[in-house]
Coordinates of C-alpha atoms in Angstrom, one line a residue:
Chain A
M742 CA -35.1 -15.6 -41.0
N743 CA -33.8 -18.6 -42.4
E744 CA -34.3 -22.3 -41.4
E745 CA -31.4 -22.7 -39.4
Q746 CA -32.2 -19.8 -37.2
N747 CA -35.5 -21.1 -37.1
W748 CA -34.0 -24.4 -36.1
K749 CA -32.0 -23.2 -33.0
E750 CA -34.7 -20.7 -32.0
W751 CA -36.9 -23.8 -31.6
L752 CA -34.8 -25.5 -29.9
N753 CA -33.9 -23.1 -27.4
E754 CA -37.5 -22.5 -26.4
D755 CA -37.6 -26.0 -26.0
Y756 CA -34.8 -26.2 -24.0
Q757 CA -36.2 -23.5 -21.4
Q758 CA -39.3 -25.4 -21.1
V759 CA -38.4 -27.9 -18.5
E760 CA -40.9 -29.2 -15.6
D761 CA -39.7 -28.6 -12.1
A762 CA -37.6 -31.0 -10.6
P763 CA -39.3 -32.9 -7.9
H764 CA -37.1 -31.6 -5.0
S765 CA -35.9 -27.9 -4.8
K766 CA -32.6 -26.8 -5.7
D767 CA -31.5 -26.9 -2.1
E768 CA -32.9 -30.2 -1.2
N769 CA -31.1 -31.7 -4.2
W770 CA -27.5 -29.7 -2.8
E771 CA -28.5 -31.7 0.3
T772 CA -28.5 -35.4 -1.5
I773 CA -25.4 -34.2 -3.5
I774 CA -23.0 -33.4 -0.8
S775 CA -24.6 -36.6 1.2
E776 CA -23.6 -38.7 -1.6
I777 CA -20.3 -37.0 -1.9
S778 CA -19.6 -37.6 2.0
Q779 CA -20.3 -41.2 1.9
T780 CA -18.7 -41.7 -1.2
N781 CA -15.3 -40.3 0.4
Q782 CA -16.0 -42.2 3.7
H783 CA -16.3 -45.6 1.6
Q784 CA -12.8 -44.5 0.1
K785 CA -11.1 -43.9 3.3
K786 CA -12.8 -47.2 4.5
I787 CA -11.2 -49.4 1.8
S788 CA -7.8 -47.9 2.2
K789 CA -7.3 -48.2 6.0
K790 CA -8.7 -51.7 6.0
S791 CA -6.7 -52.9 2.7
L792 CA -6.0 -56.5 4.1
L793 CA -9.8 -56.7 4.7
A794 CA -11.0 -55.4 1.5
V795 CA -12.0 -57.1 -1.7
A796 CA -9.3 -59.8 -1.7
M797 CA -7.9 -61.6 -4.7
I798 CA -5.8 -64.9 -4.1
T799 CA -2.9 -64.7 -6.1
V800 CA -1.7 -68.2 -5.2
I801 CA -3.9 -71.0 -4.3
V802 CA -2.1 -74.6 -4.2
I803 CA -4.5 -77.5 -3.2
G804 CA -2.9 -80.7 -2.7
S805 CA 0.5 -81.8 -3.2
A806 CA 0.4 -84.5 -5.8
F807 CA -1.2 -83.4 -9.3
V808 CA -0.8 -86.3 -11.5
Q809 CA -1.8 -85.0 -14.8
T810 CA -0.6 -81.9 -16.4
N811 CA -1.3 -80.2 -19.5
Q812 CA 0.5 -77.4 -20.7
M813 CA -1.6 -75.0 -23.4
Q814 CA 0.3 -72.0 -25.0
A815 CA -2.3 -69.5 -25.1
F816 CA -0.2 -66.8 -27.0
D817 CA 3.2 -68.7 -26.8
W818 CA 5.1 -65.2 -26.9
F819 CA 4.3 -64.0 -23.5
V820 CA 1.5 -66.2 -21.8
N821 CA 1.7 -69.5 -20.7
M822 CA -1.5 -71.2 -19.4
F823 CA -1.0 -74.3 -17.3
V824 CA -3.6 -76.7 -16.3
T825 CA -3.0 -79.2 -13.7
T826 CA -5.6 -82.1 -12.6
E827 CA -5.5 -84.0 -9.4
G828 CA -8.3 -86.1 -8.4
D829 CA -11.5 -84.0 -8.6
K830 CA -9.6 -80.5 -8.5
T831 CA -8.1 -78.5 -11.5
Q832 CA -5.6 -75.7 -11.3
I833 CA -5.4 -73.3 -14.4
T834 CA -2.6 -71.1 -13.9
Q835 CA -1.9 -68.4 -16.1
T836 CA 1.5 -67.0 -16.0
T837 CA 4.3 -65.1 -17.8
N838 CA 6.8 -67.8 -16.7
E839 CA 8.0 -70.0 -19.2
K840 CA 8.0 -73.4 -16.7
E841 CA 4.8 -74.6 -15.1
P842 CA 4.4 -74.3 -11.3
S843 CA 6.5 -76.4 -9.4
T844 CA 4.7 -79.1 -7.6
D845 CA 7.5 -79.9 -5.0
A846 CA 7.6 -78.6 -1.8
L847 CA 3.9 -77.1 -2.5
P848 CA 2.2 -75.9 0.9
D849 CA -0.1 -78.0 2.2
F850 CA -4.2 -76.9 2.3
D851 CA -3.9 -75.4 5.8
N852 CA -0.8 -73.1 4.5
I853 CA -2.1 -71.4 1.5
T854 CA -0.7 -68.2 0.8
T855 CA -3.0 -64.8 0.0
N856 CA -2.3 -61.7 -0.8
A857 CA -4.9 -59.3 -0.1
V858 CA -5.2 -56.4 -2.5
P859 CA -7.4 -53.5 -2.2
E860 CA -9.5 -53.2 -4.9
E861 CA -12.5 -50.2 -5.3
S862 CA -14.6 -49.8 -8.2
K863 CA -16.3 -47.2 -9.8
E864 CA -19.4 -47.3 -12.5
M865 CA -19.0 -45.0 -15.4
T866 CA -19.5 -44.4 -19.1
F867 CA -17.5 -46.3 -21.7
E868 CA -15.9 -43.1 -22.6
E869 CA -14.9 -42.1 -19.0
A870 CA -13.6 -45.2 -18.3
Q871 CA -11.3 -45.0 -21.5
D872 CA -10.3 -42.0 -19.9
E873 CA -9.7 -43.1 -16.6
T874 CA -7.4 -46.2 -18.0
D875 CA -3.9 -46.4 -19.4
F876 CA -4.5 -49.0 -21.5
N877 CA -7.4 -49.4 -24.5
I878 CA -10.6 -50.7 -23.6
F879 CA -12.0 -53.2 -25.9
A880 CA -15.2 -54.2 -26.7
P881 CA -16.7 -56.9 -28.9
S882 CA -18.3 -56.1 -32.2
Y883 CA -20.5 -59.2 -32.1
L884 CA -23.6 -59.6 -29.6
P885 CA -26.1 -61.7 -29.5
D886 CA -29.4 -60.2 -30.5
S887 CA -31.0 -58.5 -28.2
Y888 CA -28.2 -57.8 -25.6
Q889 CA -27.1 -54.2 -24.9
L890 CA -24.2 -53.0 -22.8
E891 CA -25.7 -52.1 -19.5
S892 CA -22.7 -50.8 -17.4
V893 CA -19.2 -50.3 -17.8
T894 CA -17.4 -50.7 -14.2
V895 CA -13.3 -49.7 -13.4
F896 CA -11.7 -51.7 -10.9
Y897 CA -9.0 -50.0 -9.1
E898 CA -5.7 -51.5 -7.1
E899 CA -4.2 -48.7 -5.2
V900 CA -4.5 -45.5 -7.2
S901 CA -4.5 -47.3 -10.6
A902 CA -7.2 -48.3 -12.8
K903 CA -6.4 -52.5 -13.6
K904 CA -9.4 -54.4 -14.7
V905 CA -12.5 -53.2 -16.4
Q906 CA -15.8 -54.9 -16.6
L907 CA -18.3 -54.3 -19.6
E908 CA -21.7 -55.9 -18.8
Y909 CA -24.1 -56.6 -21.4
V910 CA -27.7 -57.3 -20.3
N911 CA -30.4 -59.1 -22.5
N912 CA -33.0 -56.9 -23.0
L913 CA -36.0 -59.5 -23.5
N914 CA -34.8 -61.1 -20.0
D915 CA -32.9 -59.1 -17.5
N916 CA -31.5 -62.2 -16.2
D917 CA -29.1 -63.4 -19.0
V918 CA -26.2 -61.2 -18.8
I919 CA -23.0 -61.5 -20.4
T920 CA -19.8 -60.0 -19.0
L921 CA -16.5 -59.3 -20.1
Y922 CA -13.4 -58.3 -17.8
Q923 CA -10.2 -57.1 -19.1
T924 CA -7.5 -57.2 -16.8
Y925 CA -4.2 -55.1 -17.5
Q926 CA -1.1 -57.0 -16.9
P927 CA 2.2 -55.1 -17.7
D928 CA 4.5 -56.9 -15.6
D929 CA 5.2 -60.6 -15.1
F930 CA 2.0 -62.2 -13.4
S931 CA 1.1 -65.5 -11.9
A932 CA -2.7 -66.3 -11.4
S933 CA -4.6 -69.0 -10.3
K934 CA -7.8 -70.8 -10.5
V935 CA -9.0 -73.4 -9.0
V936 CA -12.3 -75.6 -10.3
D937 CA -14.0 -78.7 -8.9
N938 CA -14.1 -81.2 -11.7
E939 CA -17.4 -82.6 -10.7
D940 CA -19.5 -79.5 -11.2
T941 CA -17.3 -78.2 -14.5
E942 CA -16.4 -79.6 -17.8
I943 CA -12.8 -77.9 -19.2
N944 CA -11.7 -77.9 -22.6
T945 CA -9.6 -75.9 -24.9
I946 CA -10.7 -74.0 -27.7
E947 CA -9.0 -72.3 -30.3
L948 CA -9.5 -68.4 -30.3
D949 CA -8.4 -66.2 -32.9
G950 CA -5.3 -68.2 -33.6
G951 CA -4.5 -68.6 -30.0
E952 CA -6.0 -70.9 -27.4
A953 CA -8.3 -70.2 -24.6
R954 CA -9.7 -72.3 -21.8
L955 CA -13.7 -72.9 -21.7
I956 CA -15.1 -73.9 -18.7
E957 CA -18.9 -74.9 -18.5
F958 CA -20.4 -75.2 -15.3
M959 CA -23.0 -77.2 -14.1
D960 CA -25.8 -74.8 -14.2
G961 CA -25.3 -73.8 -17.7
H962 CA -22.8 -70.7 -16.7
I963 CA -19.7 -70.6 -19.1
Q964 CA -16.5 -69.0 -18.8
I965 CA -13.8 -68.4 -21.4
I966 CA -10.4 -67.6 -20.5
W967 CA -7.4 -66.1 -22.6
S968 CA -4.6 -63.6 -22.9
T969 CA -3.6 -61.3 -25.2
P970 CA -0.1 -59.1 -24.9
K971 CA -0.2 -57.5 -21.3
T972 CA -4.2 -58.5 -21.0
N973 CA -5.9 -61.0 -19.4
W974 CA -9.4 -62.0 -20.5
L975 CA -12.3 -63.4 -18.9
L976 CA -15.9 -63.5 -20.8
E977 CA -18.6 -65.0 -19.1
G978 CA -22.3 -65.8 -19.2
S979 CA -25.3 -68.5 -19.7
E980 CA -25.5 -68.3 -23.5
N981 CA -24.5 -71.0 -25.5
K982 CA -20.8 -71.5 -25.9
Q983 CA -21.0 -71.1 -29.8
Q984 CA -22.3 -68.0 -29.2
L985 CA -20.0 -66.7 -26.4
I986 CA -17.1 -68.0 -28.4
K987 CA -18.6 -65.5 -31.6
V988 CA -18.6 -62.7 -28.9
A989 CA -14.8 -63.6 -27.6
E990 CA -13.8 -63.6 -31.3
S991 CA -15.2 -60.5 -32.3
I992 CA -12.7 -58.3 -30.1
D993 CA -10.8 -56.6 -32.3
Y994 CA -7.6 -56.0 -30.5
Chain B
M601 CA -12.7 -16.3 -11.6
L602 CA -12.8 -19.9 -11.8
K603 CA -9.3 -20.3 -12.9
K604 CA -8.2 -19.1 -9.6
I605 CA -10.3 -21.9 -7.5
F606 CA -9.7 -25.8 -7.6
K607 CA -6.3 -25.5 -8.9
K608 CA -5.4 -29.0 -7.9
S609 CA -7.6 -30.6 -5.2
E610 CA -11.0 -31.4 -4.8
P611 CA -12.8 -27.8 -4.5
T612 CA -14.1 -26.8 -0.5
H613 CA -17.5 -26.9 0.2
E614 CA -18.2 -23.1 -0.9
E615 CA -16.4 -23.3 -3.7
F616 CA -18.6 -26.2 -5.4
R617 CA -21.5 -24.4 -4.0
L618 CA -20.3 -21.5 -6.3
V619 CA -20.4 -23.7 -9.1
Y620 CA -23.6 -25.3 -8.0
D621 CA -25.5 -22.0 -8.3
M622 CA -23.9 -21.4 -11.4
F623 CA -24.8 -23.7 -13.1
Y624 CA -27.8 -25.5 -11.6
S625 CA -30.1 -24.6 -14.4
R626 CA -28.2 -24.9 -17.2
V627 CA -27.4 -28.5 -15.9
Y628 CA -31.0 -29.3 -15.3
R629 CA -31.9 -28.1 -18.5
D630 CA -29.6 -30.0 -20.4
V631 CA -30.5 -33.4 -18.7
Y632 CA -34.3 -32.9 -19.1
F633 CA -33.5 -32.2 -22.7
I634 CA -32.2 -35.6 -22.7
T635 CA -34.5 -37.2 -20.6
K636 CA -37.8 -35.6 -21.1
D637 CA -38.6 -36.4 -17.6
S638 CA -38.4 -34.4 -14.3
H639 CA -37.5 -37.6 -12.0
L640 CA -35.0 -38.8 -14.5
A641 CA -33.4 -35.2 -15.0
Q642 CA -33.0 -35.1 -10.9
D643 CA -31.5 -38.2 -10.9
A644 CA -29.1 -37.4 -13.5
L645 CA -28.6 -34.0 -12.4
Q646 CA -27.4 -35.2 -8.9
E647 CA -25.1 -37.6 -10.4
T648 CA -23.7 -35.0 -12.7
F649 CA -22.4 -32.9 -10.0
V650 CA -21.4 -35.5 -7.9
K651 CA -19.2 -36.6 -11.1
A652 CA -18.0 -32.9 -11.3
Y653 CA -17.3 -32.5 -8.0
K654 CA -14.7 -35.8 -8.1
H655 CA -13.1 -34.8 -11.3
M656 CA -13.2 -31.1 -11.1
H657 CA -9.4 -31.1 -10.9
R658 CA -8.6 -32.7 -14.0
L659 CA -10.6 -29.7 -15.6
E660 CA -7.9 -27.6 -17.1
D661 CA -9.7 -24.8 -18.7
R662 CA -12.0 -23.6 -16.1
E663 CA -13.7 -20.9 -18.4
R664 CA -15.0 -24.0 -20.4
M665 CA -16.9 -25.4 -17.1
G666 CA -20.2 -25.4 -18.6
A667 CA -19.5 -27.0 -21.7
W668 CA -17.6 -29.5 -19.6
L669 CA -20.6 -29.8 -16.7
S670 CA -22.8 -30.2 -20.2
T671 CA -21.5 -33.3 -21.3
I672 CA -20.7 -34.7 -18.4
A673 CA -25.0 -34.2 -17.9
T674 CA -25.7 -35.5 -21.0
R675 CA -23.5 -39.0 -20.9
T676 CA -25.1 -39.2 -17.2
A677 CA -28.4 -38.5 -18.6
I678 CA -28.3 -41.2 -21.2
D679 CA -26.6 -43.8 -18.1
V680 CA -29.8 -42.8 -16.2
L681 CA -32.0 -43.4 -19.4
R682 CA -30.8 -46.9 -20.1
K683 CA -30.9 -47.9 -16.9
R684 CA -34.2 -47.0 -16.7
K685 CA -36.6 -50.2 -17.1
G686 CA -38.4 -49.8 -20.4
A687 CA -36.7 -46.9 -21.6
R688 CA -36.2 -48.7 -24.9
E689 CA -40.2 -48.0 -25.7
V690 CA -39.1 -44.1 -25.1
L691 CA -35.8 -44.6 -27.3
T692 CA -37.0 -46.5 -30.1
E693 CA -38.5 -44.9 -33.1
D694 CA -42.0 -45.8 -32.5
I695 CA -44.0 -45.1 -35.8
T696 CA -47.2 -45.9 -34.4
V697 CA -46.8 -43.4 -31.8
Q698 CA -45.7 -40.9 -34.3
E699 CA -48.5 -41.5 -36.5
R700 CA -50.8 -41.0 -33.8
N701 CA -49.5 -37.7 -33.0
M702 CA -49.8 -36.5 -36.7
K703 CA -53.4 -37.7 -36.7
E704 CA -54.0 -35.8 -33.4
K705 CA -52.2 -32.9 -34.8
G706 CA -53.7 -33.5 -38.0
L707 CA -57.0 -32.1 -36.9
D708 CA -55.8 -28.4 -36.5
T709 CA -53.6 -28.2 -39.5
S710 CA -56.0 -25.8 -41.4
H711 CA -55.8 -23.4 -38.3
I712 CA -52.2 -23.2 -37.6
V713 CA -49.4 -21.1 -39.6
E714 CA -47.4 -23.6 -41.3
N715 CA -44.1 -22.5 -39.5
N716 CA -45.5 -23.1 -35.9
L717 CA -46.5 -26.9 -37.8
V718 CA -43.3 -27.5 -38.6
K719 CA -41.9 -26.2 -35.4
E720 CA -44.3 -28.4 -33.5
E721 CA -43.6 -31.5 -35.3
L722 CA -40.0 -30.8 -35.3
L723 CA -40.1 -30.5 -31.3
E724 CA -41.9 -33.7 -31.0
S725 CA -40.0 -35.8 -33.3
L726 CA -36.9 -34.8 -30.9
K727 CA -38.4 -36.5 -28.1
E728 CA -38.9 -39.6 -30.1
I729 CA -35.2 -39.6 -31.4
K730 CA -32.1 -41.6 -29.9
A731 CA -31.0 -39.9 -26.6
E732 CA -27.5 -40.0 -28.2
Y733 CA -29.0 -37.6 -30.6
R734 CA -30.8 -35.4 -28.8
E735 CA -27.2 -35.1 -26.9
I736 CA -25.5 -34.1 -30.3
I737 CA -28.2 -31.8 -31.0
L738 CA -28.0 -30.1 -27.9
L739 CA -24.6 -29.8 -27.7
R740 CA -24.4 -28.2 -31.0
Y741 CA -27.2 -26.2 -31.5
I742 CA -28.0 -25.1 -28.0
H743 CA -24.5 -24.8 -26.7
D744 CA -22.6 -23.7 -29.6
L745 CA -19.9 -26.1 -29.3
S746 CA -17.9 -26.7 -32.4
I747 CA -17.6 -30.6 -33.7
K748 CA -14.5 -30.3 -32.2
E749 CA -15.0 -29.4 -29.0
I750 CA -17.9 -32.3 -28.5
A751 CA -15.6 -34.9 -30.1
D752 CA -13.1 -34.0 -27.4
S753 CA -15.6 -34.1 -24.7
L754 CA -17.2 -37.4 -25.7
H755 CA -13.9 -38.8 -26.5
I756 CA -15.0 -39.8 -29.6
N757 CA -13.6 -38.9 -32.9
E758 CA -14.7 -35.7 -34.9
S759 CA -16.1 -37.9 -37.9
T760 CA -18.5 -39.9 -35.7
V761 CA -19.6 -36.3 -34.3
K762 CA -20.5 -35.5 -38.0
T763 CA -22.0 -38.5 -38.4
R764 CA -24.3 -38.5 -35.6
L765 CA -25.1 -35.2 -36.2
H766 CA -26.3 -35.9 -39.9
R767 CA -28.3 -39.1 -38.6
A768 CA -30.0 -36.9 -35.9
R769 CA -31.1 -34.4 -38.6
N770 CA -32.2 -36.8 -41.0
K771 CA -34.1 -38.7 -38.2
V772 CA -36.1 -35.6 -37.3
K773 CA -35.9 -34.6 -41.0
E774 CA -37.8 -38.3 -41.7
K775 CA -40.8 -37.6 -39.4
V776 CA -41.1 -34.2 -40.3
Q777 CA -41.6 -34.9 -44.1
R778 CA -44.0 -37.4 -43.6
D779 CA -46.5 -34.5 -43.8
P780 CA -46.1 -33.1 -47.5
K781 CA -46.8 -29.8 -46.0
R782 CA -43.7 -29.9 -43.7
Q783 CA -40.5 -28.9 -44.6
W784 CA -37.3 -29.5 -43.4
I785 CA -34.8 -27.1 -42.1
G786 CA -31.5 -26.6 -43.0
G787 CA -28.6 -28.6 -42.3
E788 CA -24.8 -28.5 -41.4

């Protein structure tokens, strides 16, 4: 018998030698069926209550007189990023429109327009997530030491996968997490985010030849927001900003 | 027979039970091979069949259901291991543990046929290498999947499969060859 045959034979012996599962085959079956049943019920609930499901505010307008406006071109051929500040509030808008959001005839705070979009999420492996989405998922090639990919979550709008979340956890401290959100935006879009100036510091940074917004919260949490063709990105975590910028720059589109 | 069922929609309860009965042992052995722990293997087994139920309609070649389930099983088992606290201690190549194992076994070496000794060492070393390497070894040597089949199933390219297989063998080789009496088992 040659060595490779030995190798296979031993592996097969090892493969056959298993410790019994704690539960019986039928008990495991019941657990599986119960899990499937719960998942199905959950999905039905989401579709029925779509308007009450996780809501995304697509238009948020606060106040009626913004006094300071700064346009920033993230990648000037497709996405504009407008940062508008008034008093203690700053609105960051990413849009494919060329003009900044009009400040005329804005609704007042009591008339905020919201569109609720049903959103469902599933955790899976990176490969399964790639299989599930129609766009390429990119991961950073650089991570601070001791960070490791913990989970990949795909978010669905209606039935299509539009957003992917990659969560990296510091093996030395489970509370340290770096999260990357990649949102596919093939069509024209406009998205806004409003932050409180007293709790945050917003700066423009250069990222891979384009620009991004770096938002530093009082508690040390940092977000970086930027766009590439058909995709919006959000990277967040509590690592220092140099490290997070390095992570963002290591994404090879 | 499997071609006739699960054409497009989710399988019925009876159809799914049939698949479960047919592949329960295989899936459990797969996940146990990766996790080497019955509790983790059980978790991975349950998750594997839940995933399989949801995605059964995507499987085009029902005759390949076993291989398909095995790749879901190994991926799921790796995920379960990753989620487990302290898993790194098991997955990283712990030289101290390895040396201790060798020392303990060294007491018997004069009484054991060399082949058995190599086998024992080899199987022991399998527990110490990364789960991703065990996955490749399982699919290639136990389920006899081709490089291309593994690549397609895991959504990685063929060169990555070859590299992992090469590294997996080298890792085992390194461990076995630490004792000059051990010999390496042939490669791809």
